[in-house]
Structure formats: C-alpha cells, structure tokens
CSV table of C-alpha atoms and ligand atoms in Angstrom, one decimal:
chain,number,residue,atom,x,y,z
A,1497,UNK,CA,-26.7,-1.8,13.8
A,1498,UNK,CA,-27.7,2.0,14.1
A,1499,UNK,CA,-25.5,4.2,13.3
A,1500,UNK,CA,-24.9,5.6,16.7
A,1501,UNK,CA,-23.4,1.8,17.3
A,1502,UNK,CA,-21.2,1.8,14.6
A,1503,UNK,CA,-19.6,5.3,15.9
A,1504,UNK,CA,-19.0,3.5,19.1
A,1505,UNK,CA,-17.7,0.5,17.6
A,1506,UNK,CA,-15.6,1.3,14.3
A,1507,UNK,CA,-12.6,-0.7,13.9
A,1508,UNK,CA,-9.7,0.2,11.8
A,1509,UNK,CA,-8.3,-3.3,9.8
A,1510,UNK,CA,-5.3,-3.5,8.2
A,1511,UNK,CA,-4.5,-5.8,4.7
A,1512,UNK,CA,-0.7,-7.4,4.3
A,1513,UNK,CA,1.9,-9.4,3.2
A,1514,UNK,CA,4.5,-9.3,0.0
A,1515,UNK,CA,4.1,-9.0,-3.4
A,1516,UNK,CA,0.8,-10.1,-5.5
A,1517,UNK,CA,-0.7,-12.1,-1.7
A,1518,UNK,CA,-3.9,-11.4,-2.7
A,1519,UNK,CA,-4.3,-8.7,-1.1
A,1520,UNK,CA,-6.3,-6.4,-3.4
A,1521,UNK,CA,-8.6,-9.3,-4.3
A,1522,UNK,CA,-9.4,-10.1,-0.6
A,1523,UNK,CA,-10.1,-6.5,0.5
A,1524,UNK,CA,-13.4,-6.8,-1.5
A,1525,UNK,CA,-14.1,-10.3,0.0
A,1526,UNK,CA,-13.2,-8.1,3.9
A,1527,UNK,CA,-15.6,-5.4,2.5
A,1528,UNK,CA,-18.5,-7.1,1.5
A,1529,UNK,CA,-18.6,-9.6,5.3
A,1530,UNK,CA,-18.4,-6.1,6.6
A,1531,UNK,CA,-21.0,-4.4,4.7
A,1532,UNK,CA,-23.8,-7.4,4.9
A,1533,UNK,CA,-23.8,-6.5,8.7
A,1534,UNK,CA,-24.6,-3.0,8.3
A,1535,UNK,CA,-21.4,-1.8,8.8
A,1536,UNK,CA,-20.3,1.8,6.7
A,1537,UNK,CA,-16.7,1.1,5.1
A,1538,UNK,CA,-14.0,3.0,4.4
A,1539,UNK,CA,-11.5,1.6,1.6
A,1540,UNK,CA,-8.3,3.2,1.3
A,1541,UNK,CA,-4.6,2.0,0.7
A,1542,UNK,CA,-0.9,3.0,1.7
A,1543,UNK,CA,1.5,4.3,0.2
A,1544,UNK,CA,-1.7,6.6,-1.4
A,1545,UNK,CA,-5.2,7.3,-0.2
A,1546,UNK,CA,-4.5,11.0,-0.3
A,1547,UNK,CA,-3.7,13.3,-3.5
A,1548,UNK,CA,-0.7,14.2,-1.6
A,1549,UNK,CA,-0.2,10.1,-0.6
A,1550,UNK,CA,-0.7,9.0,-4.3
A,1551,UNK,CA,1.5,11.5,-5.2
A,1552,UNK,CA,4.2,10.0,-3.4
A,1553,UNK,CA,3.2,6.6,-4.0
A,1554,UNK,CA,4.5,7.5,-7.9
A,1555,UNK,CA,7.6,8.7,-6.7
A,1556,UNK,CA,8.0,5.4,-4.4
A,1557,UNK,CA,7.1,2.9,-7.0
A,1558,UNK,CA,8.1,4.0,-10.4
A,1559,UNK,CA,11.3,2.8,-11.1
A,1560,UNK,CA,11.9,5.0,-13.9
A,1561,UNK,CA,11.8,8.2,-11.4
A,1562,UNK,CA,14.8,8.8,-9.3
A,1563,UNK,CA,15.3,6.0,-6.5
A,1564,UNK,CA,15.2,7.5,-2.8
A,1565,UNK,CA,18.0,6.6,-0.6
A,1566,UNK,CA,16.1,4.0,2.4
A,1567,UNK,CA,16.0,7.0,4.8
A,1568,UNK,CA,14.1,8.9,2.2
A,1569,UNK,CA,11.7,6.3,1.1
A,1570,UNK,CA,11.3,6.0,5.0
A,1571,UNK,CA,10.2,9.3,5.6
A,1572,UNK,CA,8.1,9.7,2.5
A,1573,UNK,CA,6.2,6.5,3.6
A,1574,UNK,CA,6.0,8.4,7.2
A,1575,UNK,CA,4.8,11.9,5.2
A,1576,UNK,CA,2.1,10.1,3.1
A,1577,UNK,CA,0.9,8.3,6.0
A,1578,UNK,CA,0.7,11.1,8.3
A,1579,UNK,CA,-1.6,13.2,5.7
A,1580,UNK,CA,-3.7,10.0,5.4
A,1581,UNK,CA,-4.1,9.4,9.2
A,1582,UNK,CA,-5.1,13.0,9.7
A,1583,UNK,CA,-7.5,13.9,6.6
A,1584,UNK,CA,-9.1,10.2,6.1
A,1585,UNK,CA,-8.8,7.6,8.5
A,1586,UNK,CA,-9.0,9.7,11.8
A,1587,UNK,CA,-12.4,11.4,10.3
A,1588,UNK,CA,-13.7,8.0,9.0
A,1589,UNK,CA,-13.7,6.1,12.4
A,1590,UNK,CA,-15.2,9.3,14.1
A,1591,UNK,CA,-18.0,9.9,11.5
A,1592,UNK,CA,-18.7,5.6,12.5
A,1593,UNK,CA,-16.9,4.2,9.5
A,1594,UNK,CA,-15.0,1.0,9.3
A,1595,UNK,CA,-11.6,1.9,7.7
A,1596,UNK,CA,-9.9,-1.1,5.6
A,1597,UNK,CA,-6.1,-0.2,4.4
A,1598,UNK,CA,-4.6,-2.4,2.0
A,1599,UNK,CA,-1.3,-2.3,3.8
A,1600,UNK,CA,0.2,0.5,6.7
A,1601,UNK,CA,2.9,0.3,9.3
A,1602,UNK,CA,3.9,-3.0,9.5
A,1603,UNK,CA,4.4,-2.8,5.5
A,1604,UNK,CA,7.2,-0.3,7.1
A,1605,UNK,CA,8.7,-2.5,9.1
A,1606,UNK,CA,8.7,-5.3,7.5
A,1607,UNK,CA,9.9,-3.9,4.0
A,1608,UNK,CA,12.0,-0.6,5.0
A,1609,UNK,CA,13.2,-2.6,8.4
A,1610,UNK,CA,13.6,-6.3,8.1
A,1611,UNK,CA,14.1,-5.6,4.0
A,1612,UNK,CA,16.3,-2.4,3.9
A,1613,UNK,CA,18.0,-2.8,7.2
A,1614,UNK,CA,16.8,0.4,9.1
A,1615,UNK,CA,16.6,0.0,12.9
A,1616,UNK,CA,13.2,-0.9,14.0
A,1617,UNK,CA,13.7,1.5,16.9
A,1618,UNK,CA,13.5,4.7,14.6
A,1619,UNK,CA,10.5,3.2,13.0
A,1620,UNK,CA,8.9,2.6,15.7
A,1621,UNK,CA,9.7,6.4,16.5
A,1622,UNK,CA,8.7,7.3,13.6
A,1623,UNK,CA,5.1,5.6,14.2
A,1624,UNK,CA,4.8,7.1,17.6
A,1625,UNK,CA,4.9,10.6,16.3
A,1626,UNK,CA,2.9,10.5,13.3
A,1627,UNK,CA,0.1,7.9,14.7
A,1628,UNK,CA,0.2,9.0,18.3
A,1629,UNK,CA,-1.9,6.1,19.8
A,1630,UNK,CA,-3.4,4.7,16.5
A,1631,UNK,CA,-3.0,0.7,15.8
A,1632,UNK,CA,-4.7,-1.1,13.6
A,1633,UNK,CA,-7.2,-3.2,15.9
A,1634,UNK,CA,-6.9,-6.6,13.7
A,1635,UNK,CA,-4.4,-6.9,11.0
A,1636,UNK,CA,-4.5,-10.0,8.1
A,1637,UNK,CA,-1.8,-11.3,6.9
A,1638,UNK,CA,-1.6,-13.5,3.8
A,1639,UNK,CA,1.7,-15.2,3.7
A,1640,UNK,CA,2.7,-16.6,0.4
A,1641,UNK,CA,6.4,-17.8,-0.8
A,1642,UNK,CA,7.5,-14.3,-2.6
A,1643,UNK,CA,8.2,-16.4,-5.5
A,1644,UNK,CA,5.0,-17.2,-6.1
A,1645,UNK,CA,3.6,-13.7,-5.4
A,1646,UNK,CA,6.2,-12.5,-7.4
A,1647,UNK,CA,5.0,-14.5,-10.3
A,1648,UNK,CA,1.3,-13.7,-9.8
A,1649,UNK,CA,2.3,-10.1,-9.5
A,1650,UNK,CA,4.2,-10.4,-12.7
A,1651,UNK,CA,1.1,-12.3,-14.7
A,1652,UNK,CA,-1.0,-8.9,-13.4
A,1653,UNK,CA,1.3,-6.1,-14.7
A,1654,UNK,CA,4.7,-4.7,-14.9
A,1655,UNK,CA,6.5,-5.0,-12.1
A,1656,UNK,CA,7.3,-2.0,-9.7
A,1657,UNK,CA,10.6,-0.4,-8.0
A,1658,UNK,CA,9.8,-2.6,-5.4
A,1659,UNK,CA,9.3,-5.8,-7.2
A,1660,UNK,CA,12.5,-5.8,-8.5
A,1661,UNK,CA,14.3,-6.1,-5.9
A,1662,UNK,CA,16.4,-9.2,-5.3
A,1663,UNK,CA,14.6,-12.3,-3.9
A,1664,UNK,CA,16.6,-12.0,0.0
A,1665,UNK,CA,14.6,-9.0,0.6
A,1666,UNK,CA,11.6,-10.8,0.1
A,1667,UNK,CA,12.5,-13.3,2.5
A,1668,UNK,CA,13.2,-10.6,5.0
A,1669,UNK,CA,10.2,-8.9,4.3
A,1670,UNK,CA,7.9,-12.3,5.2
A,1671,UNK,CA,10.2,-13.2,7.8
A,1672,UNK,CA,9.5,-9.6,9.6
A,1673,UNK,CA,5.7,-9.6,9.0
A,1674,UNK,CA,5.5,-13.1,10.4
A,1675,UNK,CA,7.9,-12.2,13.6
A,1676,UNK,CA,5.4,-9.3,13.9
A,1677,UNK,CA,2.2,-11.6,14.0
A,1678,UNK,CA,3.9,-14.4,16.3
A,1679,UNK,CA,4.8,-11.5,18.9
A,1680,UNK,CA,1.5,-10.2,18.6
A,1681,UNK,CA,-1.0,-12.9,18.1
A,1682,UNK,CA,-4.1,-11.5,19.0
A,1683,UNK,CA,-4.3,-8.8,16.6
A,1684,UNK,CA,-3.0,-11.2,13.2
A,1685,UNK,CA,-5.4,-12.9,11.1
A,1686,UNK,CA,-3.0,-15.0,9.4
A,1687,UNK,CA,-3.8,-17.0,6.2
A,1688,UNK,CA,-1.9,-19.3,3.9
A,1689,UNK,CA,-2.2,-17.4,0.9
A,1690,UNK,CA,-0.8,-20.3,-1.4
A,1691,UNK,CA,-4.1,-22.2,-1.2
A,1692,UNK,CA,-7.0,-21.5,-4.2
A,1693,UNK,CA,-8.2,-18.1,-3.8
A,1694,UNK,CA,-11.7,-20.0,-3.0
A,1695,UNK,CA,-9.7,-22.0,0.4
A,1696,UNK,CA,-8.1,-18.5,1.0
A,1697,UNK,CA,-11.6,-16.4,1.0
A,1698,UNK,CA,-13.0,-19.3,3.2
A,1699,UNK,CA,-10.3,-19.6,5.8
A,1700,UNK,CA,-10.3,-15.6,5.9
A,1701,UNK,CA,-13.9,-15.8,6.1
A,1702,UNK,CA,-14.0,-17.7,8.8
A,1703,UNK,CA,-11.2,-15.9,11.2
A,1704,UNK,CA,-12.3,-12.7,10.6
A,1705,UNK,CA,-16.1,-13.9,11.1
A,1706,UNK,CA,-14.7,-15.2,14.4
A,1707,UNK,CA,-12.7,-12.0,15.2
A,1708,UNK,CA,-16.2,-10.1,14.6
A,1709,UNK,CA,-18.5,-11.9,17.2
A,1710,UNK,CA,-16.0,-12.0,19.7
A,1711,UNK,CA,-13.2,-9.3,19.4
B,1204,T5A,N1,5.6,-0.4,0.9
B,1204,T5A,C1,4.3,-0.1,1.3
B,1204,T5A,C2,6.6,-0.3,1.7
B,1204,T5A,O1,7.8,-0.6,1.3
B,1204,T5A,N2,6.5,0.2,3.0
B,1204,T5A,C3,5.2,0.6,3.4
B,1204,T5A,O2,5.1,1.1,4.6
B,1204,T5A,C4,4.1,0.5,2.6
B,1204,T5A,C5,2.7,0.9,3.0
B,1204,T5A,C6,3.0,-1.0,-2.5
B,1204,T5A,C7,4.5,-1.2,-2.4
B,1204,T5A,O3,4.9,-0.3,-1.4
B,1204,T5A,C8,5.8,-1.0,-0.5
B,1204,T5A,C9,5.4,-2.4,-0.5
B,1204,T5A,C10,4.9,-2.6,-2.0
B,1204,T5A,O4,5.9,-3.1,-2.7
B,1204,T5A,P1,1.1,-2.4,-3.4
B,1204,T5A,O5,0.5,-2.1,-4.8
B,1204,T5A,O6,0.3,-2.0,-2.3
B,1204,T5A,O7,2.6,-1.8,-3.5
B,1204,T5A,O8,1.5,-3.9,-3.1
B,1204,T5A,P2,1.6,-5.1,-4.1
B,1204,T5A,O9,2.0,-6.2,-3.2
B,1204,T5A,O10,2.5,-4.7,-5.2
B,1204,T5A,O11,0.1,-5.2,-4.6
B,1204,T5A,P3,-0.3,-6.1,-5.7
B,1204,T5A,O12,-1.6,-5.5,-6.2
B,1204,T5A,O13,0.8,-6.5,-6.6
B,1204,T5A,O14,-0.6,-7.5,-4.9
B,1204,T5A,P4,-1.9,-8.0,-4.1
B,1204,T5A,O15,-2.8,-6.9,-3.9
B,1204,T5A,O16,-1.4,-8.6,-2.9
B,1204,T5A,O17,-2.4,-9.1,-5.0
B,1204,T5A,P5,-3.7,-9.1,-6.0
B,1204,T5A,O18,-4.9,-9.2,-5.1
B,1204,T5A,O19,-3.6,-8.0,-6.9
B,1204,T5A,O20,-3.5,-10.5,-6.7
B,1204,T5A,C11,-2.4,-10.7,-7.6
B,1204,T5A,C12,-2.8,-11.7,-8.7
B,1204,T5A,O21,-2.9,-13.0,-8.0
B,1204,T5A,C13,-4.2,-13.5,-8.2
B,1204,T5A,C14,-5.1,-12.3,-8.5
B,1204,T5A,O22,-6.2,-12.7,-9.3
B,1204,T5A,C15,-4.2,-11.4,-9.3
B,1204,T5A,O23,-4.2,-11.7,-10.6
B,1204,T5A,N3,-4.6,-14.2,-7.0
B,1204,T5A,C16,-4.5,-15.6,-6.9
B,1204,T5A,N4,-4.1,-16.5,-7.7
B,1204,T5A,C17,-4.1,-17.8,-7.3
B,1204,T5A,N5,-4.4,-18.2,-6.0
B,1204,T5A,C18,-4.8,-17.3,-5.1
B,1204,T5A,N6,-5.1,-17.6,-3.8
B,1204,T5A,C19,-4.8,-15.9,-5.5
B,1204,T5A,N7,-5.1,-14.7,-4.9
B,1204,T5A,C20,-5.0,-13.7,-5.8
C-alpha cells in the first residue's frame, strides 16, 4: 500500500477490557497483522502516551500517592486524554499512521461510569468536548472473569490503585464494556479472553483479519 493510501485510509483501533485480559500481550499480535500489510503503526496507551499523560497516569495508579475523589480521577483521565488526542493521535492518522491504544474512552465509562457510579451523560460530555468527532473506528474487547485477570495481573506485578478495588466493581466494569459492545456491534471485536493465549491470538486474528478486508 503506498503511502498516499495509507493517509487516506488510517484507522484508529482501540484495545480493552479489565484487569490483566491480555491486553498488552495482544497489542503486539494487532501490530504485527498490521504491519505485514504495509501499514505504519502508531502504539500508544491511556491513561499515558504523553509526558504530561504518564505523568498523570502515576498519580492515577499508585496507590501510595493521594487517592482522587471519582470526579477528579474523571477529569485527569479527560486532561491526559485531551493532550494525547491533540499532540499524538490526531498527528499520527494525518501523517497516514495506524494508531493502536491500549485502552481510551470506553475504559472511562466502563470503569469511572459503570464502576464508580458517575452519570454516563457527563462522560459522554466530557468525550464530546475533548474528542470532538473522534471514535475509535473498531474497538477489541477481551472479556475475561476479573477474577481470573485479577490473578494473572497479580502473577505479573504488584497490583495498582485500581486493582485493589473490591471485586463488584469489576463486575460493573465488564458488565458496562459488554453493554457498550452489544449496543454497538459493528465497531466490537469481542474475544473470550479465558481461552489459551494461542485460541485467543487466533480468534483475534481472525476477526480483525475479517474487519480488515471488509470494514
Ligand atoms: N482506567 C484507564 C480507567 O479507570 N479509566 C480510563 O479511561 C482508562 C483509560 C490502567 C488502569 O487505568 C484504568 C483502568 C486500569 O485499571 P493498565 O495498565 O492499562 O491500567 O491496565 P491493566 O489492565 O492493569 O493492564 P495489565 O497490563 O495489567 O493487563 P493486560 O495488558 O490486559 O494484560 P497482559 O497482556 O499484561 O497479561 C497479563 C498476564 O496474563 C498473561 C500474560 O502473559 C501476562 O503474564 N496472559 C495470559 N495467560 C493465560 N491465558 C491467556 N489467554 C493470557 N493472555 C495473557
């Protein structure tokens, strides 16, 4: 593909679901399906991304720092994510690059909405002013029980602020991200994330290979 097709074509895609999915891990298989057709690729991640985003990202996830109030975490999540937008993915996709985020805004509604209980209008507020018209264009979701994830999570490293919380907001938190993929079907890749990571590369492999030849 020349380069003058890719600056026509660049999507943005999206990585998400709870606690230790697989997220990280799959990015690279998303990266490489991409980059054996040419394709220029962005990798980036929210909360972060930025010096300014990472920044923030300590402040969110360190649970030795201060803990914001919900509105607070809100709205640092909305400032990290604004700087991000305008100084990395909006000058990726117009220099042709494809821009894969591990995780964005529905990580916000599903963790700081269905989780923490903030009114998904105000989000959705909140994601009209700092993304204008900006949407991921195909989003994949790898659902796991948050038990497991938790436990995979906790294998990896020490756990985070947000990976203590209590197991009910994990449930709300795969409850919202699979509300948002049943009301919106056509953008979700979803993928049973509790299968071997080789079943879970394949299926994804598969979907997004399908998503890619016909949109
Ligand atoms: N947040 C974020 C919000 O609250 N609101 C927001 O708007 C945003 C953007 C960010 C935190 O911020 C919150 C949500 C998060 O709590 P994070 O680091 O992005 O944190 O997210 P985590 O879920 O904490 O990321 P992890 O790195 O812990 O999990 P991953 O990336 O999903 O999992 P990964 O790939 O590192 O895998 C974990 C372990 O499992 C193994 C891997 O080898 C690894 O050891 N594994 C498997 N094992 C068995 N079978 C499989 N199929 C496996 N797949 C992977």
């Amino acid at each position: 593909m020349s380069l003058q097709e890719n600056r026509v074509s660049a999507r943005f895609i999206t990585v998400e679901g709870g606690e230790g999915v697989g997220k990280t891990t799959n990015m690279g298989l998303i990266q490489s399906i991409l980059e054996s057709r040419g394709l220029e690729v962005c990798i980036t991640r929210e909360p972060g991304g930025t010096a300014l985003g990472e920044m923030l990202r300590t402040s969110l996830l360190n649970p030795e720092l201060e803990p914001p109030v919900a509105m607070a975490e809100l709205l640092m999540i909305f400032a990290a994510r604004a700087q991000h937008i305008s100084t990395v993915i909006e000058p990726a996709l117009a220099a042709g690059q494809w821009v894969l985020c591990d995780r964005f805004t529905d990580a916000t509604y599903a963790y700081q909405g269905f989780g923490r209980g903030i009114d998904l209008p105000a989000i959705a507020t909140l994601e009209q002013l700092v993304q204008g018209k900006r949407r991921p264009d195909v989003t994949v979701l790898l659902d796991l029980d948050p038990l497991v994830g938790l436990e995979r999570a906790q294998k990896r490293a020490e756990l985070d602020r947000f990976e203590l919380e209590e197991a009910a907001f994990f449930n709300r938190v795969r409850e919202g991200y699979l509300s948002r993929a049943k009301a919106e079907p056509a953008r979700w890749i979803v993928v049973d994330a509790a299968k071997s990571l080789e079943e879970v590369s394949s299926t994804l492999n598969a979907q997004l290979t399908r998503w890619l030849d016909h949109g």
